[in-house]
mmCIF file of C-alpha atoms in Angstrom:
data_model
loop_
_atom_site.group_PDB
_atom_site.id
_atom_site.type_symbol
_atom_site.label_atom_id
_atom_site.label_comp_id
_atom_site.label_asym_id
_atom_site.label_seq_id
_atom_site.Cartn_x
_atom_site.Cartn_y
_atom_site.Cartn_z
ATOM 1 C CA MET A 24 -14.823 18.868 -12.361
ATOM 2 C CA LEU A 25 -11.166 17.956 -12.693
ATOM 3 C CA LYS A 26 -9.692 17.088 -16.058
ATOM 4 C CA THR A 27 -11.002 13.738 -17.274
ATOM 5 C CA GLU A 28 -8.266 11.125 -17.688
ATOM 6 C CA LYS A 29 -8.618 7.450 -18.540
ATOM 7 C CA ILE A 30 -6.660 4.416 -17.392
ATOM 8 C CA SER A 31 -7.397 0.738 -17.938
ATOM 9 C CA PRO A 32 -8.444 -1.779 -15.242
ATOM 10 C CA PHE A 33 -5.196 -3.660 -15.925
ATOM 11 C CA GLN A 34 -3.197 -0.519 -15.134
ATOM 12 C CA ILE A 35 -5.113 -0.129 -11.878
ATOM 13 C CA ALA A 36 -4.186 -3.714 -10.989
ATOM 14 C CA LEU A 37 -0.513 -3.001 -11.704
ATOM 15 C CA ILE A 38 -0.626 0.181 -9.638
ATOM 16 C CA MET A 39 -1.966 -1.640 -6.577
ATOM 17 C CA HIS A 40 0.815 -4.258 -6.420
ATOM 18 C CA PRO A 41 3.633 -1.877 -5.372
ATOM 19 C CA VAL A 42 1.157 0.274 -3.436
ATOM 20 C CA ILE A 43 0.619 -2.687 -1.088
ATOM 21 C CA LEU A 44 4.048 -4.301 -1.126
ATOM 22 C CA ALA A 45 6.630 -1.576 -1.786
ATOM 23 C CA THR A 46 7.261 -1.080 1.933
ATOM 24 C CA GLY A 47 5.748 -4.406 2.969
ATOM 25 C CA PHE A 48 8.391 -6.746 1.586
ATOM 26 C CA LEU A 49 11.092 -5.510 3.943
ATOM 27 C CA ALA A 50 9.150 -5.484 7.205
ATOM 28 C CA LEU A 51 6.445 -8.094 6.569
ATOM 29 C CA PRO A 52 8.331 -11.305 7.511
ATOM 30 C CA THR A 53 9.692 -9.826 10.747
ATOM 31 C CA ILE A 54 6.407 -8.293 11.944
ATOM 32 C CA THR A 55 4.366 -11.425 11.275
ATOM 33 C CA ALA A 56 7.042 -13.811 12.623
ATOM 34 C CA GLN A 57 7.167 -11.979 15.955
ATOM 35 C CA TYR A 58 3.636 -13.235 16.597
ATOM 36 C CA ALA A 59 3.080 -16.251 14.351
ATOM 37 C CA LYS A 60 6.644 -17.667 14.493
ATOM 38 C CA ASN A 61 6.990 -20.442 11.879
ATOM 39 C CA ASP A 62 3.289 -20.135 10.974
ATOM 40 C CA LEU A 63 3.805 -16.661 9.461
ATOM 41 C CA TRP A 64 3.116 -17.998 5.953
ATOM 42 C CA MET A 65 -0.569 -18.428 6.908
ATOM 43 C CA THR A 66 -1.080 -14.771 7.768
ATOM 44 C CA SER A 67 -1.370 -13.578 4.167
ATOM 45 C CA PHE A 68 -4.230 -16.016 3.476
ATOM 46 C CA ILE A 69 -6.204 -14.582 6.394
ATOM 47 C CA ALA A 70 -5.428 -11.068 5.183
ATOM 48 C CA ILE A 71 -7.172 -11.677 1.864
ATOM 49 C CA ILE A 72 -10.564 -11.186 3.604
ATOM 50 C CA PRO A 73 -10.266 -7.423 4.317
ATOM 51 C CA GLY A 74 -8.727 -7.024 0.868
ATOM 52 C CA MET A 75 -11.829 -8.500 -0.749
ATOM 53 C CA VAL A 76 -14.121 -6.451 1.485
ATOM 54 C CA SER A 77 -12.342 -3.194 0.589
ATOM 55 C CA ILE A 78 -12.652 -3.938 -3.132
ATOM 56 C CA PHE A 79 -16.383 -4.608 -2.839
ATOM 57 C CA LEU A 80 -16.849 -1.458 -0.741
ATOM 58 C CA ALA A 81 -15.039 0.672 -3.324
ATOM 59 C CA VAL A 82 -17.006 -0.785 -6.233
ATOM 60 C CA GLY A 83 -20.323 -0.641 -4.352
ATOM 61 C CA LEU A 84 -19.924 3.024 -3.451
ATOM 62 C CA HIS A 85 -18.846 3.854 -6.995
ATOM 63 C CA LYS A 86 -21.997 2.262 -8.415
ATOM 64 C CA LEU A 87 -24.116 4.471 -6.175
ATOM 65 C CA TYR A 88 -22.043 7.600 -6.792
ATOM 66 C CA PRO A 89 -20.196 7.296 -10.127
ATOM 67 C CA LYS A 90 -17.521 9.819 -11.069
ATOM 68 C CA MET A 91 -17.021 10.681 -7.382
ATOM 69 C CA THR A 92 -14.481 9.826 -4.691
ATOM 70 C CA ILE A 93 -15.144 9.349 -0.984
ATOM 71 C CA SER A 94 -14.336 13.011 -0.309
ATOM 72 C CA GLN A 95 -17.244 13.956 -2.593
ATOM 73 C CA TYR A 96 -19.984 11.405 -1.959
ATOM 74 C CA SER A 97 -19.498 11.519 1.814
ATOM 75 C CA GLU A 98 -21.104 15.003 1.715
ATOM 76 C CA GLN A 99 -24.122 13.597 -0.111
ATOM 77 C CA ILE A 100 -24.474 10.654 2.261
ATOM 78 C CA VAL A 101 -23.996 12.236 5.707
ATOM 79 C CA GLY A 102 -24.395 15.937 4.993
ATOM 80 C CA ILE A 103 -22.029 18.770 4.149
ATOM 81 C CA TRP A 104 -20.387 19.347 7.544
ATOM 82 C CA LEU A 105 -19.759 15.728 8.486
ATOM 83 C CA GLY A 106 -18.809 14.996 4.872
ATOM 84 C CA LYS A 107 -16.276 17.834 4.954
ATOM 85 C CA LEU A 108 -14.850 16.409 8.169
ATOM 86 C CA ILE A 109 -14.469 12.969 6.560
ATOM 87 C CA GLY A 110 -12.800 14.566 3.531
ATOM 88 C CA LEU A 111 -10.417 16.448 5.824
ATOM 89 C CA CYS A 112 -9.574 13.219 7.675
ATOM 90 C CA TYR A 113 -8.718 11.461 4.419
ATOM 91 C CA PHE A 114 -6.625 14.400 3.231
ATOM 92 C CA LEU A 115 -4.615 14.506 6.467
ATOM 93 C CA TYR A 116 -4.288 10.721 6.553
ATOM 94 C CA PHE A 117 -2.826 10.498 3.053
ATOM 95 C CA MET A 118 -0.501 13.443 3.618
ATOM 96 C CA SER A 119 0.740 11.880 6.860
ATOM 97 C CA SER A 120 1.031 8.410 5.286
ATOM 98 C CA THR A 121 3.003 9.784 2.345
ATOM 99 C CA GLY A 122 5.420 11.353 4.800
ATOM 100 C CA MET A 123 5.699 8.088 6.709
ATOM 101 C CA ILE A 124 6.372 6.086 3.543
ATOM 102 C CA LEU A 125 9.041 8.597 2.534
ATOM 103 C CA ARG A 126 10.708 8.381 5.944
ATOM 104 C CA GLN A 127 10.729 4.574 5.887
ATOM 105 C CA TYR A 128 12.185 4.655 2.368
ATOM 106 C CA ALA A 129 14.884 7.121 3.384
ATOM 107 C CA GLU A 130 15.779 5.234 6.585
ATOM 108 C CA PHE A 131 16.334 2.023 4.623
ATOM 109 C CA VAL A 132 18.388 3.654 1.863
ATOM 110 C CA SER A 133 20.471 5.702 4.306
ATOM 111 C CA GLY A 134 20.982 2.879 6.804
ATOM 112 C CA ASN A 135 22.045 0.241 4.276
ATOM 113 C CA PHE A 136 23.441 1.968 1.183
ATOM 114 C CA LEU A 137 23.946 5.753 1.241
ATOM 115 C CA PHE A 138 25.424 6.024 4.736
ATOM 116 C CA SER A 139 26.712 9.596 4.470
ATOM 117 C CA THR A 140 23.794 11.092 2.543
ATOM 118 C CA PRO A 141 21.447 13.269 4.621
ATOM 119 C CA LEU A 142 17.874 12.010 4.951
ATOM 120 C CA ALA A 143 16.587 15.307 3.570
ATOM 121 C CA ILE A 144 18.372 14.743 0.250
ATOM 122 C CA ILE A 145 17.052 11.188 -0.109
ATOM 123 C CA ILE A 146 13.520 12.274 0.787
ATOM 124 C CA GLY A 147 13.589 15.413 -1.345
ATOM 125 C CA THR A 148 14.737 13.733 -4.558
ATOM 126 C CA ILE A 149 12.069 11.038 -4.720
ATOM 127 C CA LEU A 150 9.384 13.428 -3.420
ATOM 128 C CA LEU A 151 10.190 15.902 -6.201
ATOM 129 C CA LEU A 152 10.083 13.108 -8.789
ATOM 130 C CA SER A 153 6.734 11.905 -7.435
ATOM 131 C CA ALA A 154 5.386 15.467 -7.449
ATOM 132 C CA PHE A 155 6.168 15.752 -11.167
ATOM 133 C CA ALA A 156 4.326 12.471 -11.782
ATOM 134 C CA VAL A 157 1.311 13.707 -9.800
ATOM 135 C CA ARG A 158 1.254 16.978 -11.750
ATOM 136 C CA GLY A 159 1.236 14.903 -14.929
ATOM 137 C CA GLY A 160 -1.995 13.240 -13.805
ATOM 138 C CA VAL A 161 -3.289 9.753 -13.218
ATOM 139 C CA GLU A 162 -2.364 8.634 -16.743
ATOM 140 C CA VAL A 163 1.299 9.441 -16.089
ATOM 141 C CA ILE A 164 1.210 7.556 -12.778
ATOM 142 C CA ALA A 165 -0.412 4.555 -14.495
ATOM 143 C CA ARG A 166 2.196 4.480 -17.269
ATOM 144 C CA CYS A 167 5.006 4.711 -14.733
ATOM 145 C CA ALA A 168 3.423 1.829 -12.805
ATOM 146 C CA VAL A 169 3.292 -0.337 -15.940
ATOM 147 C CA ILE A 170 7.074 -0.051 -16.261
ATOM 148 C CA CYS A 171 8.033 0.004 -12.592
ATOM 149 C CA THR A 172 5.802 -2.852 -11.395
ATOM 150 C CA TYR A 173 7.380 -5.401 -13.724
ATOM 151 C CA LEU A 174 10.861 -4.327 -12.596
ATOM 152 C CA PHE A 175 9.635 -4.335 -8.991
ATOM 153 C CA ILE A 176 8.502 -7.975 -9.223
ATOM 154 C CA LEU A 177 11.511 -9.290 -11.200
ATOM 155 C CA PRO A 178 14.092 -9.380 -8.329
ATOM 156 C CA LEU A 179 11.808 -11.702 -6.343
ATOM 157 C CA PHE A 180 12.609 -14.483 -8.794
ATOM 158 C CA PHE A 181 16.283 -14.198 -7.823
ATOM 159 C CA LEU A 182 15.341 -15.596 -4.407
ATOM 160 C CA ALA A 183 14.887 -18.965 -6.121
ATOM 161 C CA PHE A 184 18.697 -19.192 -6.329
ATOM 162 C CA LEU A 185 18.629 -19.760 -2.568
ATOM 163 C CA ALA A 186 17.033 -23.198 -3.055
ATOM 164 C CA PRO A 187 20.133 -25.202 -1.973
ATOM 165 C CA ASP A 188 20.342 -23.208 1.278
ATOM 166 C CA LEU A 189 16.691 -23.485 2.262
ATOM 167 C CA ASP A 190 15.569 -25.800 5.035
ATOM 168 C CA ILE A 191 11.919 -26.758 4.551
ATOM 169 C CA LYS A 192 11.827 -28.296 8.027
ATOM 170 C CA ASN A 193 11.722 -24.780 9.484
ATOM 171 C CA ILE A 194 7.991 -24.751 8.747
ATOM 172 C CA TYR A 195 7.387 -27.386 11.444
ATOM 173 C CA PRO A 196 5.667 -27.769 13.831
ATOM 174 C CA ILE A 197 2.566 -26.249 12.256
ATOM 175 C CA PHE A 198 0.127 -24.585 14.667
ATOM 176 C CA SER A 199 2.432 -25.346 17.588
ATOM 177 C CA ASN A 200 1.053 -22.352 19.504
ATOM 178 C CA GLY A 201 -2.504 -22.482 18.190
ATOM 179 C CA ALA A 202 -4.433 -20.092 15.965
ATOM 180 C CA VAL A 203 -4.302 -16.961 18.148
ATOM 181 C CA PRO A 204 -0.653 -16.024 17.310
ATOM 182 C CA VAL A 205 -1.424 -16.455 13.608
ATOM 183 C CA LEU A 206 -4.421 -14.127 13.918
ATOM 184 C CA LYS A 207 -2.293 -11.549 15.758
ATOM 185 C CA GLY A 208 0.419 -11.816 13.108
ATOM 186 C CA SER A 209 -2.146 -11.311 10.352
ATOM 187 C CA LEU A 210 -3.308 -7.906 11.665
ATOM 188 C CA THR A 211 -0.596 -5.943 9.849
ATOM 189 C CA PRO A 212 -1.016 -7.648 6.441
ATOM 190 C CA GLN A 213 -4.794 -7.359 6.873
ATOM 191 C CA GLY A 214 -4.368 -3.613 7.246
ATOM 192 C CA TRP A 215 -2.125 -3.429 4.196
ATOM 193 C CA LEU A 216 -4.537 -5.370 2.006
ATOM 194 C CA ALA A 217 -7.377 -3.108 3.142
ATOM 195 C CA GLU A 218 -5.536 -0.424 1.153
ATOM 196 C CA PHE A 219 -7.174 -1.881 -1.943
ATOM 197 C CA PHE A 220 -9.928 0.622 -1.219
ATOM 198 C CA ILE A 221 -7.584 3.126 -2.916
ATOM 199 C CA ILE A 222 -8.976 1.851 -6.231
ATOM 200 C CA SER A 223 -12.027 4.024 -5.443
ATOM 201 C CA TYR A 224 -9.894 7.059 -6.361
ATOM 202 C CA PHE A 225 -9.102 5.514 -9.759
ATOM 203 C CA LEU A 226 -12.599 4.242 -10.586
ATOM 204 C CA PRO A 227 -13.767 7.666 -11.907
ATOM 205 C CA SER A 228 -10.874 7.498 -14.397
ATOM 206 C CA ALA A 229 -11.334 3.831 -15.375
ATOM 207 C CA SER A 230 -12.003 3.228 -19.068
ATOM 208 C CA GLN A 231 -13.964 0.015 -18.346
ATOM 209 C CA VAL A 232 -15.424 0.312 -14.863
ATOM 210 C CA GLU A 233 -17.161 -3.078 -15.040
ATOM 211 C CA LYS A 234 -13.778 -4.847 -15.281
ATOM 212 C CA VAL A 235 -12.068 -3.069 -12.396
ATOM 213 C CA LYS A 236 -13.411 -5.467 -9.760
ATOM 214 C CA LYS A 237 -12.121 -8.507 -11.659
ATOM 215 C CA TRP A 238 -8.646 -7.058 -12.187
ATOM 216 C CA SER A 239 -8.491 -5.806 -8.595
ATOM 217 C CA ILE A 240 -9.237 -9.303 -7.299
ATOM 218 C CA ILE A 241 -6.536 -10.705 -9.597
ATOM 219 C CA SER A 242 -4.111 -8.109 -8.236
ATOM 220 C CA LEU A 243 -5.112 -9.053 -4.671
ATOM 221 C CA ILE A 244 -4.421 -12.741 -5.347
ATOM 222 C CA VAL A 245 -1.005 -11.923 -6.855
ATOM 223 C CA VAL A 246 -0.167 -9.782 -3.824
ATOM 224 C CA VAL A 247 -1.119 -12.616 -1.435
ATOM 225 C CA ILE A 248 0.988 -15.084 -3.421
ATOM 226 C CA SER A 249 3.939 -12.656 -3.333
ATOM 227 C CA MET A 250 3.552 -12.202 0.423
ATOM 228 C CA THR A 251 3.449 -15.946 1.016
ATOM 229 C CA TYR A 252 6.448 -16.531 -1.259
ATOM 230 C CA VAL A 253 8.640 -13.994 0.569
ATOM 231 C CA ASN A 254 7.494 -15.272 3.978
ATOM 232 C CA LEU A 255 8.352 -18.866 3.093
ATOM 233 C CA ILE A 256 11.731 -18.034 1.549
ATOM 234 C CA THR A 257 12.853 -16.034 4.580
ATOM 235 C CA LEU A 258 11.466 -18.654 6.972
ATOM 236 C CA PHE A 259 13.257 -21.506 5.201
ATOM 237 C CA LEU A 260 16.501 -19.500 5.125
ATOM 238 C CA LEU A 261 16.594 -17.917 8.598
ATOM 239 C CA GLY A 262 14.417 -20.282 10.622
ATOM 240 C CA PRO A 263 13.757 -19.365 14.282
ATOM 241 C CA ASP A 264 16.060 -16.342 13.992
ATOM 242 C CA LEU A 265 13.688 -14.606 11.560
ATOM 243 C CA PRO A 266 11.801 -12.486 14.173
ATOM 244 C CA ASN A 267 15.121 -10.916 15.247
ATOM 245 C CA LYS A 268 16.030 -9.561 11.800
ATOM 246 C CA ILE A 269 15.085 -6.027 10.751
ATOM 247 C CA TYR A 270 15.292 -6.590 6.981
ATOM 248 C CA PRO A 271 15.226 -10.359 6.331
ATOM 249 C CA ILE A 272 14.811 -10.004 2.560
ATOM 250 C CA LEU A 273 17.988 -7.895 2.455
ATOM 251 C CA ILE A 274 19.839 -10.689 4.251
ATOM 252 C CA ALA A 275 18.395 -13.169 1.734
ATOM 253 C CA MET A 276 19.595 -11.076 -1.208
ATOM 254 C CA ARG A 277 23.082 -10.815 0.271
ATOM 255 C CA TYR A 278 23.094 -14.566 0.816
ATOM 256 C CA ILE A 279 22.615 -15.355 -2.888
ATOM 257 C CA SER A 280 25.754 -16.663 -4.568
ATOM 258 C CA LEU A 281 25.757 -18.527 -7.863
ATOM 259 C CA ALA A 282 29.084 -19.940 -9.060
ATOM 260 C CA ASP A 283 30.933 -17.134 -7.209
ATOM 261 C CA PHE A 284 29.796 -14.802 -9.996
ATOM 262 C CA PHE A 285 26.140 -13.980 -9.480
ATOM 263 C CA GLU A 286 26.209 -12.450 -5.993
ATOM 264 C CA ASN A 287 26.013 -9.188 -3.982
ATOM 265 C CA LEU A 288 22.463 -8.581 -5.161
ATOM 266 C CA GLU A 289 21.559 -6.014 -2.515
ATOM 267 C CA SER A 290 21.943 -3.367 -5.233
ATOM 268 C CA VAL A 291 19.147 -5.132 -7.124
ATOM 269 C CA LEU A 292 16.996 -4.918 -3.995
ATOM 270 C CA LEU A 293 17.746 -1.193 -3.774
ATOM 271 C CA ALA A 294 16.603 -0.687 -7.367
ATOM 272 C CA MET A 295 13.447 -2.677 -6.619
ATOM 273 C CA TRP A 296 12.864 -0.611 -3.459
ATOM 274 C CA VAL A 297 13.263 2.718 -5.288
ATOM 275 C CA LEU A 298 10.911 1.800 -8.154
ATOM 276 C CA GLY A 299 8.229 0.329 -5.896
ATOM 277 C CA ASN A 300 8.314 3.243 -3.498
ATOM 278 C CA PHE A 301 8.203 5.754 -6.335
ATOM 279 C CA VAL A 302 4.863 4.268 -7.420
ATOM 280 C CA LYS A 303 3.538 4.024 -3.854
ATOM 281 C CA ILE A 304 4.574 7.565 -2.901
ATOM 282 C CA SER A 305 3.122 8.942 -6.153
ATOM 283 C CA VAL A 306 -0.204 7.174 -5.574
ATOM 284 C CA PHE A 307 -0.567 8.214 -1.918
ATOM 285 C CA PHE A 308 0.467 11.775 -2.739
ATOM 286 C CA TYR A 309 -1.929 11.873 -5.704
ATOM 287 C CA VAL A 310 -4.821 10.645 -3.552
ATOM 288 C CA GLY A 311 -3.981 13.239 -0.887
ATOM 289 C CA VAL A 312 -3.889 16.040 -3.467
ATOM 290 C CA ILE A 313 -7.148 14.861 -5.067
ATOM 291 C CA SER A 314 -8.786 14.696 -1.628
ATOM 292 C CA TYR A 315 -7.760 18.294 -0.985
ATOM 293 C CA ALA A 316 -9.066 19.431 -4.384
ATOM 294 C CA HIS A 317 -12.404 17.689 -3.885
ATOM 295 C CA MET A 318 -12.743 18.993 -0.332
ATOM 296 C CA CYS A 319 -12.153 22.561 -1.568
ATOM 297 C CA LYS A 320 -14.185 21.983 -4.763
ATOM 298 C CA SER A 321 -11.204 23.051 -6.867
ATOM 299 C CA SER A 322 -11.367 22.715 -10.655
ATOM 300 C CA ASP A 323 -7.648 21.863 -10.965
ATOM 301 C CA TYR A 324 -5.418 20.146 -8.424
ATOM 302 C CA ARG A 325 -2.108 20.820 -10.180
ATOM 303 C CA PRO A 326 -1.333 24.249 -8.635
ATOM 304 C CA THR A 327 -1.508 22.686 -5.161
ATOM 305 C CA VAL A 328 0.958 19.844 -5.840
ATOM 306 C CA LEU A 329 4.219 21.629 -4.947
ATOM 307 C CA PRO A 330 2.852 23.437 -1.839
ATOM 308 C CA LEU A 331 1.423 20.137 -0.558
ATOM 309 C CA ALA A 332 4.765 18.450 -1.298
ATOM 310 C CA ILE A 333 6.323 20.822 1.243
ATOM 311 C CA LEU A 334 3.685 19.743 3.774
ATOM 312 C CA VAL A 335 4.509 16.077 3.092
ATOM 313 C CA PHE A 336 8.217 16.820 3.592
ATOM 314 C CA LEU A 337 7.434 18.311 6.995
ATOM 315 C CA PHE A 338 5.311 15.270 7.930
ATOM 316 C CA CYS A 339 8.420 13.107 7.429
ATOM 317 C CA TYR A 340 9.922 14.733 10.524
ATOM 318 C CA TRP A 341 6.856 15.757 12.532
ATOM 319 C CA ASP A 342 5.350 12.291 12.713
ATOM 320 C CA ILE A 343 8.498 10.184 13.042
ATOM 321 C CA PRO A 344 11.428 11.384 15.147
ATOM 322 C CA ASN A 345 13.453 8.183 14.695
ATOM 323 C CA PHE A 346 13.391 4.651 13.258
ATOM 324 C CA PRO A 347 12.269 2.791 16.447
ATOM 325 C CA VAL A 348 9.160 5.000 16.590
ATOM 326 C CA LEU A 349 8.475 4.180 12.931
ATOM 327 C CA ALA A 350 8.849 0.430 13.572
ATOM 328 C CA ASN A 351 6.486 0.530 16.559
ATOM 329 C CA HIS A 352 3.944 2.558 14.610
ATOM 330 C CA ASN A 353 3.940 0.057 11.724
ATOM 331 C CA LYS A 354 3.516 -2.816 14.145
ATOM 332 C CA LEU A 355 1.062 -1.449 16.729
ATOM 333 C CA VAL A 356 -0.788 1.558 15.313
ATOM 334 C CA ALA A 357 -0.889 1.287 11.519
ATOM 335 C CA PRO A 358 -3.172 -1.793 11.309
ATOM 336 C CA PHE A 359 -5.938 -0.061 13.278
ATOM 337 C CA GLU A 360 -5.568 3.173 11.287
ATOM 338 C CA LEU A 361 -5.880 1.214 8.058
ATOM 339 C CA PHE A 362 -8.969 -0.651 9.266
ATOM 340 C CA LEU A 363 -10.618 2.625 10.227
ATOM 341 C CA VAL A 364 -9.787 4.529 7.035
ATOM 342 C CA PHE A 365 -10.247 1.801 4.439
ATOM 343 C CA LEU A 366 -12.919 -0.434 5.989
ATOM 344 C CA ALA A 367 -14.881 1.116 8.867
ATOM 345 C CA ILE A 368 -15.642 4.552 7.365
ATOM 346 C CA PRO A 369 -16.465 3.234 3.846
ATOM 347 C CA LEU A 370 -18.675 0.500 5.361
ATOM 348 C CA PHE A 371 -20.492 3.139 7.440
ATOM 349 C CA LEU A 372 -21.039 5.334 4.365
ATOM 350 C CA LEU A 373 -22.216 2.419 2.206
ATOM 351 C CA SER A 374 -24.661 1.291 4.910
ATOM 352 C CA ILE A 375 -26.149 4.788 5.215
ATOM 353 C CA ALA A 376 -26.345 5.142 1.427
ATOM 354 C CA LEU A 377 -28.151 1.803 1.033
ATOM 355 C CA ILE A 378 -30.598 2.630 3.834
ATOM 356 C CA ARG A 379 -31.443 5.949 2.204
ATOM 357 C CA LYS A 380 -31.777 4.309 -1.198
ATOM 358 C CA GLY A 381 -34.180 1.728 0.292
ATOM 359 C CA ARG A 382 -36.276 4.491 1.871
ATOM 360 C CA ARG A 383 -36.524 6.341 -1.425
ATOM 361 C CA ARG A 384 -37.717 3.173 -3.156
ATOM 362 C CA GLY A 385 -40.322 2.653 -0.436
ATOM 363 C CA LEU A 386 -41.594 6.214 -0.807
ATOM 364 C CA SER A 387 -41.717 5.936 -4.607
ATOM 365 C CA ASN A 388 -43.695 2.674 -4.384
ATOM 366 C CA GLU A 389 -46.255 4.374 -2.136
#
């Protein structure tokens, strides 16, 4: 067994906010607007469904197999060999995803702020910082999230200064192209909200397990509200031109000007981006390291952190040769990967576990 650490349900809720939205804020309005046009604000409400399902799957599996993660109880549900294969899939997925998040982070910072800084330096610095947090354990990650999440959310309130420049009429006509474009636009946020299944890796460390579901649902609602808020602000500001912008929230931040004094707030967005991505990278890297430790039945994951950090660094370049490939992956491939990893496989495992539990009850009654 790995070292027992405890975090509160409230900390888990704070962790999940930047985990979902750290990379989502920049790309979300553009991706959804390319399909849903001016109806993009509806997509986050549809996306709440897979978010709720993933929370119930995580909690349901934890009740059947407490103190275990999916890499562990999959072996008990479907057998050692298939369970090992599932554990390997989750390990590789989280390593690859951590590399992808790092590359997206570095591309944004390099392309908009640190123009002459090599990508390797930008990637290496935050990866090293995240590796230290992971070595410190889940309690360190949770405490970092408590500080960083508040600072991550704060810059969103600055968007309210755009009120005089917003045109509410950009929301019309509603449902001009029907419901199908809205459903297509909701695929990406649905995939992101399915990531709430990540709470299953924190449930064994929760101090009050019975309250995790409530706080996770609260976190989900706050995430949906944040998504809708950013979608509406960018829609009201940019109108029909929104689908053509790469980083609409960056344009919105640059557009803020209050009395010719309070302006040029893109540096605030950069600070928000760094803090949010630090939490998200740390969480994904931690889950990948834990998956590896559980798959190998290791008693301590800390010695593997730095070697696996090198693997993550390599994934940044193996998976993503350039930014257009990254953008297409986030738009076309990522939603289906997320559905498979965070909904389909857990639902399959829970169904098998419940069937076996029902059979055992039937045999005991006989």
